[in-house]
XYZ file of C-alpha atoms in Angstrom:
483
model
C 0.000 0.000 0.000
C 2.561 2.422 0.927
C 4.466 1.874 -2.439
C 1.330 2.680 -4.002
C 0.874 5.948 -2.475
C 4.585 7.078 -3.495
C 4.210 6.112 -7.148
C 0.656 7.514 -8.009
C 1.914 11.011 -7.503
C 4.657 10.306 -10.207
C 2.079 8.130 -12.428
C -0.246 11.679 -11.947
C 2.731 14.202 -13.077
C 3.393 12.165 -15.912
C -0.352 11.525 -17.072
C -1.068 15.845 -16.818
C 2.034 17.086 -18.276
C 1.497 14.285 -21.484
C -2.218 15.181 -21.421
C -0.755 18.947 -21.891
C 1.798 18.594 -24.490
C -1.257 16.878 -26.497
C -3.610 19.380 -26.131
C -0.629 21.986 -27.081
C -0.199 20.570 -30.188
C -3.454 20.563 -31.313
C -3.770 24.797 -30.674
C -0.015 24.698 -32.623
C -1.062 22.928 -35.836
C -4.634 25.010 -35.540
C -7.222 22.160 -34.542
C -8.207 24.016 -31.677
C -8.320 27.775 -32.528
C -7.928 31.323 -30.510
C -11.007 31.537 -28.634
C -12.436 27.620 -28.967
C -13.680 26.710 -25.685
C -12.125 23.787 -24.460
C -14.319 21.309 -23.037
C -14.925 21.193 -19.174
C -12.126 19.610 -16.400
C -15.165 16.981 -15.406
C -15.735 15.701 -19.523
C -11.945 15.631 -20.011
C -11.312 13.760 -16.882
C -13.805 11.378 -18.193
C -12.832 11.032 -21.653
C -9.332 10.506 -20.898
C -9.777 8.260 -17.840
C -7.494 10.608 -15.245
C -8.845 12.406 -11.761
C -9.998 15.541 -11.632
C -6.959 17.041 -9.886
C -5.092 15.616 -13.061
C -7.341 17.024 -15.641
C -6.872 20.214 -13.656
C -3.092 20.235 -13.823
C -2.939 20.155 -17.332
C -5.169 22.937 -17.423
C -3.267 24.877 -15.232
C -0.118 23.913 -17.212
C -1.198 25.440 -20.361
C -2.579 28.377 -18.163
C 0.348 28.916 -17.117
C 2.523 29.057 -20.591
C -0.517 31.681 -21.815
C -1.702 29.054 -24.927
C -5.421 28.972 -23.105
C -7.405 30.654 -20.419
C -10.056 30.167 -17.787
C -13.421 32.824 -18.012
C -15.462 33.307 -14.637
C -18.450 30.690 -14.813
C -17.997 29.661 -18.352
C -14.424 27.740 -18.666
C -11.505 27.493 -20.157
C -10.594 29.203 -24.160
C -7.528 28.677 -26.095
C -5.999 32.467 -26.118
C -2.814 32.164 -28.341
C -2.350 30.085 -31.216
C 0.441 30.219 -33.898
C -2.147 30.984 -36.185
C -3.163 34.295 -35.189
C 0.839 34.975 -34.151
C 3.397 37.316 -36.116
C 3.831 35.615 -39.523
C 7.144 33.467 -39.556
C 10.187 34.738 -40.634
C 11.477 33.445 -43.915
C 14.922 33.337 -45.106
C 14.837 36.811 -47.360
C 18.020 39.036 -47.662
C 17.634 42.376 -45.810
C 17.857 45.576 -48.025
C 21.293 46.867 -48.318
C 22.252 49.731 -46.613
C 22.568 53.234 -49.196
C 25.262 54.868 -46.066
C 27.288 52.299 -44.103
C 26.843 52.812 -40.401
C 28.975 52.990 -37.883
C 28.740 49.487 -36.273
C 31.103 50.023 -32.935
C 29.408 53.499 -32.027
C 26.278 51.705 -32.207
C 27.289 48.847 -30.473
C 29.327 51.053 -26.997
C 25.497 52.982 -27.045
C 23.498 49.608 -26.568
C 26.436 48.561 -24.498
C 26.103 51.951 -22.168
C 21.962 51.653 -22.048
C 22.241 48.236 -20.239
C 23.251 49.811 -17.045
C 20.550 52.391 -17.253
C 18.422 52.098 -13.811
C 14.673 51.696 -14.315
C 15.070 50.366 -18.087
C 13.206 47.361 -19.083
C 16.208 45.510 -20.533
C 14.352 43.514 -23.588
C 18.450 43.661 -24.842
C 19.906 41.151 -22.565
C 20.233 37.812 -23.420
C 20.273 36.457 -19.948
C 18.385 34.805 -17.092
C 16.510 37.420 -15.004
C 17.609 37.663 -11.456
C 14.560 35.850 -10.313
C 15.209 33.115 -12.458
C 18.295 32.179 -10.432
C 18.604 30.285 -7.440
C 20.815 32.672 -5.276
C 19.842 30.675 -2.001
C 21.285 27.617 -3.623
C 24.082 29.121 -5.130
C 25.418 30.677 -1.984
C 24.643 27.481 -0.054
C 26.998 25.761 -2.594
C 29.766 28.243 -2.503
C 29.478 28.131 1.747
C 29.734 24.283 1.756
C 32.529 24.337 -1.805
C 34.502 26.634 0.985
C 34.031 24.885 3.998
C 35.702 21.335 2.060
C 38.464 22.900 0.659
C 41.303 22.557 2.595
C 42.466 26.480 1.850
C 39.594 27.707 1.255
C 39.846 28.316 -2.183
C 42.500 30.882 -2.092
C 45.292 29.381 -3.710
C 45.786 28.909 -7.166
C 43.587 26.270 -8.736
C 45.279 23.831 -11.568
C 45.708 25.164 -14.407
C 43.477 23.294 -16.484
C 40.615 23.558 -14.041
C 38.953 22.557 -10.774
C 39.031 18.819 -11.259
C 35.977 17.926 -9.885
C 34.176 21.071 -11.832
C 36.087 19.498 -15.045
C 34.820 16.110 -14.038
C 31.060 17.167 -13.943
C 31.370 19.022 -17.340
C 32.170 15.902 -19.028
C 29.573 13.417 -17.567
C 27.650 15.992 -18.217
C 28.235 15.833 -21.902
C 26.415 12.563 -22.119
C 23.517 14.773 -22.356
C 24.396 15.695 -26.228
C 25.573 12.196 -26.566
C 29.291 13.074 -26.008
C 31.358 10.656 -24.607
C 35.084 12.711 -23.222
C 37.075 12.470 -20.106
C 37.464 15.495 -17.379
C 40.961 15.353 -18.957
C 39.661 16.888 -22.192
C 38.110 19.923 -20.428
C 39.814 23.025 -19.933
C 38.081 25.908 -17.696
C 37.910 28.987 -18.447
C 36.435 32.981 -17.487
C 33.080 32.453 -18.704
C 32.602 31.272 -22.561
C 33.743 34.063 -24.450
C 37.455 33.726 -23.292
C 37.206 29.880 -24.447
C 36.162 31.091 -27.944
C 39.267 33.834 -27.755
C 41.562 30.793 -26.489
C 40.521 28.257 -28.987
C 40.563 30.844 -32.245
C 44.231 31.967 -30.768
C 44.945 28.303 -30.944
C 43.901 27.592 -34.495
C 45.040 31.039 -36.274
C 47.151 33.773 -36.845
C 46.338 37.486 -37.400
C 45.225 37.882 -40.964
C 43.583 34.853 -40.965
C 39.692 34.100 -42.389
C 37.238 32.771 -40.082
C 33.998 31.812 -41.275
C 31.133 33.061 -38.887
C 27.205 33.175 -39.088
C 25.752 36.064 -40.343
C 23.459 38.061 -38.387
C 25.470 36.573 -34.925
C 25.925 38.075 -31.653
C 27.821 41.628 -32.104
C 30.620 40.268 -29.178
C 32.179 37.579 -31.504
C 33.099 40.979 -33.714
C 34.847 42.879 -30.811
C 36.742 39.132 -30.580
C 37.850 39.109 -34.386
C 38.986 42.842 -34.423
C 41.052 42.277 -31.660
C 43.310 39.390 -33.116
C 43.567 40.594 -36.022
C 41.322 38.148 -37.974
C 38.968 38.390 -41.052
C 35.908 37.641 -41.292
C 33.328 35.726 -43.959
C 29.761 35.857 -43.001
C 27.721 32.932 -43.797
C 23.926 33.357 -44.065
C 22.154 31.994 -41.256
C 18.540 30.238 -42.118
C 15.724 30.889 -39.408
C 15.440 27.282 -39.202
C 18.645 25.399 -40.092
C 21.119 27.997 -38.718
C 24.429 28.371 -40.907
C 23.801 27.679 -45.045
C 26.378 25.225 -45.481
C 25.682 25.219 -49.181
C 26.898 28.566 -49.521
C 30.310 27.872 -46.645
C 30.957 24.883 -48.844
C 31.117 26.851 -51.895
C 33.272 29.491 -50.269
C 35.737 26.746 -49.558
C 36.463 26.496 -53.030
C 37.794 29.949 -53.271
C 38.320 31.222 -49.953
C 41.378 30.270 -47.415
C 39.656 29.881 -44.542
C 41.433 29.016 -41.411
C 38.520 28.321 -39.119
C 34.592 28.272 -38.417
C 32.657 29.435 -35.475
C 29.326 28.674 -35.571
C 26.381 28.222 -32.541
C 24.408 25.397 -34.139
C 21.998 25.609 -31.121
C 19.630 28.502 -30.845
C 21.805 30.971 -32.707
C 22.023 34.442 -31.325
C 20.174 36.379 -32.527
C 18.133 34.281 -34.963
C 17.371 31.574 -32.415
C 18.278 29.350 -34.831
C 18.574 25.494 -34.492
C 20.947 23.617 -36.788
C 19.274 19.773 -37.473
C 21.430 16.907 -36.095
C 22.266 15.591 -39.718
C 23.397 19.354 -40.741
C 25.938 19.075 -37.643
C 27.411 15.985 -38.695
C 27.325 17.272 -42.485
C 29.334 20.410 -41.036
C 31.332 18.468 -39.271
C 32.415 15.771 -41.851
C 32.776 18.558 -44.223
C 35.375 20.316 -42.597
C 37.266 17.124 -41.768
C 37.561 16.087 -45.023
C 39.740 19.939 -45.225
C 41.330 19.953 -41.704
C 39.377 22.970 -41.144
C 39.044 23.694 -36.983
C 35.608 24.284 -35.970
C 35.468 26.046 -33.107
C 31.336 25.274 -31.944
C 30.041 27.648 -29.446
C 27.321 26.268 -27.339
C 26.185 28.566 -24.678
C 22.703 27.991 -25.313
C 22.340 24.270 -25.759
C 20.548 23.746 -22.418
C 17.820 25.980 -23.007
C 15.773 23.982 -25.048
C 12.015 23.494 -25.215
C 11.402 20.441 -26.489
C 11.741 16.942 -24.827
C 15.234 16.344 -25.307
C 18.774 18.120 -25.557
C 19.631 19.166 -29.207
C 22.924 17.167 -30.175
C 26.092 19.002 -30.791
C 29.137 19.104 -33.631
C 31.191 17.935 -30.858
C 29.661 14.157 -30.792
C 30.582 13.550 -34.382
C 34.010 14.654 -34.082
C 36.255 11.644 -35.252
C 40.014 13.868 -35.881
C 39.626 16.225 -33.095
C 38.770 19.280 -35.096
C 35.965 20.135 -33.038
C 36.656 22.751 -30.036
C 33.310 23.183 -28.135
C 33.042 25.988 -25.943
C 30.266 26.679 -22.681
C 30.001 27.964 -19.929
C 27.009 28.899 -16.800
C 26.296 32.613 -17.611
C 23.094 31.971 -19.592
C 21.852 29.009 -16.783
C 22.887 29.888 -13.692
C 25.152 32.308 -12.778
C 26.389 35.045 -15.692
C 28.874 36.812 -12.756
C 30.119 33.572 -11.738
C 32.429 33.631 -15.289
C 32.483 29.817 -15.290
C 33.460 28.578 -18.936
C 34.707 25.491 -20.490
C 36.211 24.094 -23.812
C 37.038 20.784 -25.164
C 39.662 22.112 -27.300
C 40.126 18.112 -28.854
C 43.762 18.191 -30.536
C 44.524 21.452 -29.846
C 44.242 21.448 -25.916
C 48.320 21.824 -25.358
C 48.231 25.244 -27.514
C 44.750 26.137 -25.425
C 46.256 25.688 -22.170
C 49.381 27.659 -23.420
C 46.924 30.677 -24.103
C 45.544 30.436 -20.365
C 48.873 30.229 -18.747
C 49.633 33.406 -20.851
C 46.345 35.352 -20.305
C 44.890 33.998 -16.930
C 47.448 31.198 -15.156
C 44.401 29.820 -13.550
C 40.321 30.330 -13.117
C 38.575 31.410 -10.491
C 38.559 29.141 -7.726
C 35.488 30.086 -5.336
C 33.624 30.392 -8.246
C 34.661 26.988 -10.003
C 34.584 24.806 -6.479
C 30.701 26.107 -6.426
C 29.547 25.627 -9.557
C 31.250 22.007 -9.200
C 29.570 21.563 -5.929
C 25.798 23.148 -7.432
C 26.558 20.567 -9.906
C 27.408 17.588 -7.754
C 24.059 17.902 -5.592
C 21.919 17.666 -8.184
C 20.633 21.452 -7.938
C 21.576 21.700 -11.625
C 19.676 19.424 -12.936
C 16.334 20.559 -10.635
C 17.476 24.956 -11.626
C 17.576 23.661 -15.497
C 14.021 21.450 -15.336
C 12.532 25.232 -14.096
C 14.750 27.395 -15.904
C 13.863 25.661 -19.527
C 9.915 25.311 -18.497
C 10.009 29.288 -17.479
C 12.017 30.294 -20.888
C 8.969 28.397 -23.116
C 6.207 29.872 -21.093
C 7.649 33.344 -21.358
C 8.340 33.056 -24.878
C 5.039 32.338 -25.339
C 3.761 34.974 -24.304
C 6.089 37.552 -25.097
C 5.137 36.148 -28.590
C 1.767 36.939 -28.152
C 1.955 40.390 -26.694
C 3.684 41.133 -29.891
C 1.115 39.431 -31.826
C -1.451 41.935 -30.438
C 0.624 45.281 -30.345
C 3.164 45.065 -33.375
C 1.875 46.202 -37.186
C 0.460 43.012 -38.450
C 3.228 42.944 -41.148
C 5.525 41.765 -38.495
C 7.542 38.890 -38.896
C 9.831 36.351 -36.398
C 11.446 33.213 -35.576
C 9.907 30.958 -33.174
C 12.463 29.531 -31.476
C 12.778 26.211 -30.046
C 15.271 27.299 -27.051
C 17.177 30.054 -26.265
C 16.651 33.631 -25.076
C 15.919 35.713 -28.476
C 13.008 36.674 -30.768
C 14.491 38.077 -34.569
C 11.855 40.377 -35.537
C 11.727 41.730 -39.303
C 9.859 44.978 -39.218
C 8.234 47.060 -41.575
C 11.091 48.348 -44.120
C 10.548 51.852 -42.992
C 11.425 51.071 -39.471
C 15.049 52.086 -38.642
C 16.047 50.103 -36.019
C 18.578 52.062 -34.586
C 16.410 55.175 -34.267
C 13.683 52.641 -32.932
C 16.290 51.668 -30.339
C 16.887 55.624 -29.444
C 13.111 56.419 -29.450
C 12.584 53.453 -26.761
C 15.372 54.264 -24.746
C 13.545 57.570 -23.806
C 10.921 55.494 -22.872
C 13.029 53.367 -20.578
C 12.897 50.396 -23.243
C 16.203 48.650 -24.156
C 16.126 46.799 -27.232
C 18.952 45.637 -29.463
C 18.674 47.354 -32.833
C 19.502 44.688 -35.849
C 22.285 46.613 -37.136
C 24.808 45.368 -34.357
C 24.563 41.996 -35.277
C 26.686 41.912 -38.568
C 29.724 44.012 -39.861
C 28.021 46.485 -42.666
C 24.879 47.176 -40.393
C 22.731 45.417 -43.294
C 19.699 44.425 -40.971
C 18.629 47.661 -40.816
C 14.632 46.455 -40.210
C 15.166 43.731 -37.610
C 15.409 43.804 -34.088
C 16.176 41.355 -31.085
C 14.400 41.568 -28.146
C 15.008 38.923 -25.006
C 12.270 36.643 -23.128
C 14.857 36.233 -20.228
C 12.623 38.267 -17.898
C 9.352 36.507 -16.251
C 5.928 37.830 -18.297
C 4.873 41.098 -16.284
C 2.697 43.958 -16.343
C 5.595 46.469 -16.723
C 6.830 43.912 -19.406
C 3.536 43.785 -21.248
C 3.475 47.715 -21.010
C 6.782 47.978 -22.997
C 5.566 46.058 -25.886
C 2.823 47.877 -26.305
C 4.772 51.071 -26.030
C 7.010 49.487 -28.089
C 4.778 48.617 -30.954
C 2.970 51.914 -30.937
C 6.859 53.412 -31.573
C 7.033 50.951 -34.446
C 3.479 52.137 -36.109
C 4.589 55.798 -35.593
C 7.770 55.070 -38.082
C 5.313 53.270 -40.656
C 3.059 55.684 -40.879
């Protein structure tokens, strides 16, 4: 009997959340419709053989994420379907520019406005403070102190907390890796494992391939060893076009690729499995590096972690790179690589740049890891990013010209929004920032300042009234430059 008690609850979970996803789907691919009334918690219990409590869950689940609704006295109505959302973003060039803009100024202003007090970041492409677990995370650094025998003030190896290095790599068996805590190297945060790896692989004057739009940081990188850069189109829904790199292999040196194959910033992009092992073999076949950055690969929304370039990497040619800022922690600066064959020259960069990482830092993340807090932070984290996406998506769907146009991500932090070709981003970005909006204008995201009509804006922050407000302020801002 009392074995029975323990697993119903579990039996239960499973049985609502399943009974969710179903119903889900069937407002997604438009069998149930924006204002269909759904039929009544007592019916679905009995047509689906479940309690009441369970039938109420998965209500309450799809409450929650904003797809339906409950109405005083006369139930519950599907309120957001795909349907009646922006219209999806298709692979179309932007215009060209008629003056090239000045990409850095623009980027050091959007830089400047995310420190603005009382601003409504919609820029930053991070958790929310209330999305992480401070309580936890200072629990773990108290107890990652307290079992260190100096208390973490000495220098920590150079290749990285062991036991942090040791839970990176079980931890890859989530993307179907299979690598030793021997093959990780630590790091400040991700972006000094991409700078580590490219210093690894090239020289200045070197090409590297790179998405185009990407994140405006991975320019800053470039420019500041001396590197080239060829921008590959990026496709809404495959992520880099490796028809086109493949053809600029034929007549282009290129020393290197970075891509981020899993929800691209800012596209939100998700490369297909088969496309990462196509990359992947591709570039073999040339000895070509690929240096895969995969900050965002645990914020997915479906049922399972998207694979990575790094599972199908036979020669050691793959150097993934990761870290905690966009999970848990983006002050911690906890980063990894697996730098495969090129690991010696890697840890020759670190000894040059940083002799060691962080070790308060590292020995708590380790220890968060260790306790199993990760895995519990990440099961909320991912289920708060697809509930507020959803209804950030909607709140544009109601206050945005209907000529709109995005990607619907499947993970990540981002919406790409294609705007009316009259909208300037940039002095979109300069109108909101007077009303205490921050945005990022799609100009910063490649070198020439080509996507002149697009903008990014972030779902990291929980679905608000003073969020909802900003939309709508922000879309009347875009209707005023249509007009």
């Amino acid at each position: 009997m009392a074995r029975n008690m323990v697993d119903e609850p579990v039996r239960e979970d499973f049985l609502y959340s399943q009974i969710a996803d179903r119903l889900a789907a069937q407002i997604e691919k438009g069998i149930l419709k924006a204002g269909d009334k759904l039929i009544s918690l007592r019916a679905l219990s009995k047509e689906q053989g479940i309690s009441l409590s369970t039938a109420f869950k998965a209500y309450v689940e799809l409450e929650n994420k904003g797809i339906i609704e409950a109405r005083p006295k006369s139930g519950y109505f599907v309120r957001f379907s795909t349907l009646n959302s922006p219209e999806r973003l298709h692979n179309t060039p932007p215009r060209p520019l008629i003056e090239k803009a000045n990409v850095d100024e623009m980027i050091r202003t959007v830089y400047k406005t995310m420190t603005y007090e009382r601003v409504v970041r919609l820029s930053v492409a991070a958790p929310a403070a209330e999305l992480i677990p401070e309580a936890k995370l200072n629990k773990a650094m108290v107890e990652a102190l307290r079992k260190s025998p100096n208390s973490c003030t000495q220098y920590d190896d150079v290749q990285g907390n062991p036991a942090l290095r040791k839970q990176i790599a079980k931890y890859a068996f989530n993307w179907k890796g299979n690598v030793s805590e021997d093959e990780v190297v630590t790091t400040q945060g991700c972006m000094e494992a991409l700078i580590f790896c490219l210093k690894a692989v090239t020289e200045p004057g070197d090409t590297v391939a790179i998405e185009n739009p990407i994140y405006f940081g991975i320019f800053n990188i470039m420019k500041s060893l001396g590197l080239k850069i060829l921008e590959i189109p990026c496709h809404p829904d495959e992520g880099a076009d490796l028809e086109y790199l493949e053809k600029a292999l034929e007549s282009t040196t290129i020393k290197a690729v970075l891509f981020v194959p899993n929800f691209s910033n800012p596209t939100g992009a998700l490369m297909p499995d088969h496309r990462k092992k196509k990359l992947v073999e591709m570039l073999a076949v040339r000895q070509i590096p690929l240096i895969e950055d995969d900050i965002y690969g645990e914020m997915y929304f479906g049922k399972t972690r998207p694979g990575t370039c790094k599972s199908y990497d036979k020669n050691g040619l793959v150097m993934l790179c990761g870290s905690v800022s966009k999970t848990l922690a983006p002050g911690y600066r906890v980063g990894w690589c697996l730098p495969g064959k090129f690991k010696d020259k890697v840890l020759s960069s670190k000894i040059t740049h940083t002799v060691s990482s962080a070790a308060p830092t590292q020995a708590a993340v380790a220890n968060f890891f260790e306790t199993g807090r990760y895995d519990l932070h990440m099961r909320h984290l991912r289920k708060a990013l697809h509930t507020q996406c959803l209804r950030y998506v909607q709140a544009i769907s109601e206050y945005f010209p209907p000529d709109t146009r995005l990607v619907r991500p499947q993970g990540g932090y981002v919406l790409w929004i294609e705007l009316n070709k009259r909208v300037n981003a940039f002095e979109l970005f300069e109108s909101a920032i007077q009303e205490s909006i921050s945005i990022a204008p799609g100009q910063i995201f490649s070198t020439d300042a080509r996507f002149c009509n697009y903008i990014r804006i972030s779902f990291g922050a929980p679905f608000s009234a003073a969020i909802d407000a900003s939309l709508k302020k922000l879309g009347d801002l875009i209707w005023a430059q249509t007009v």
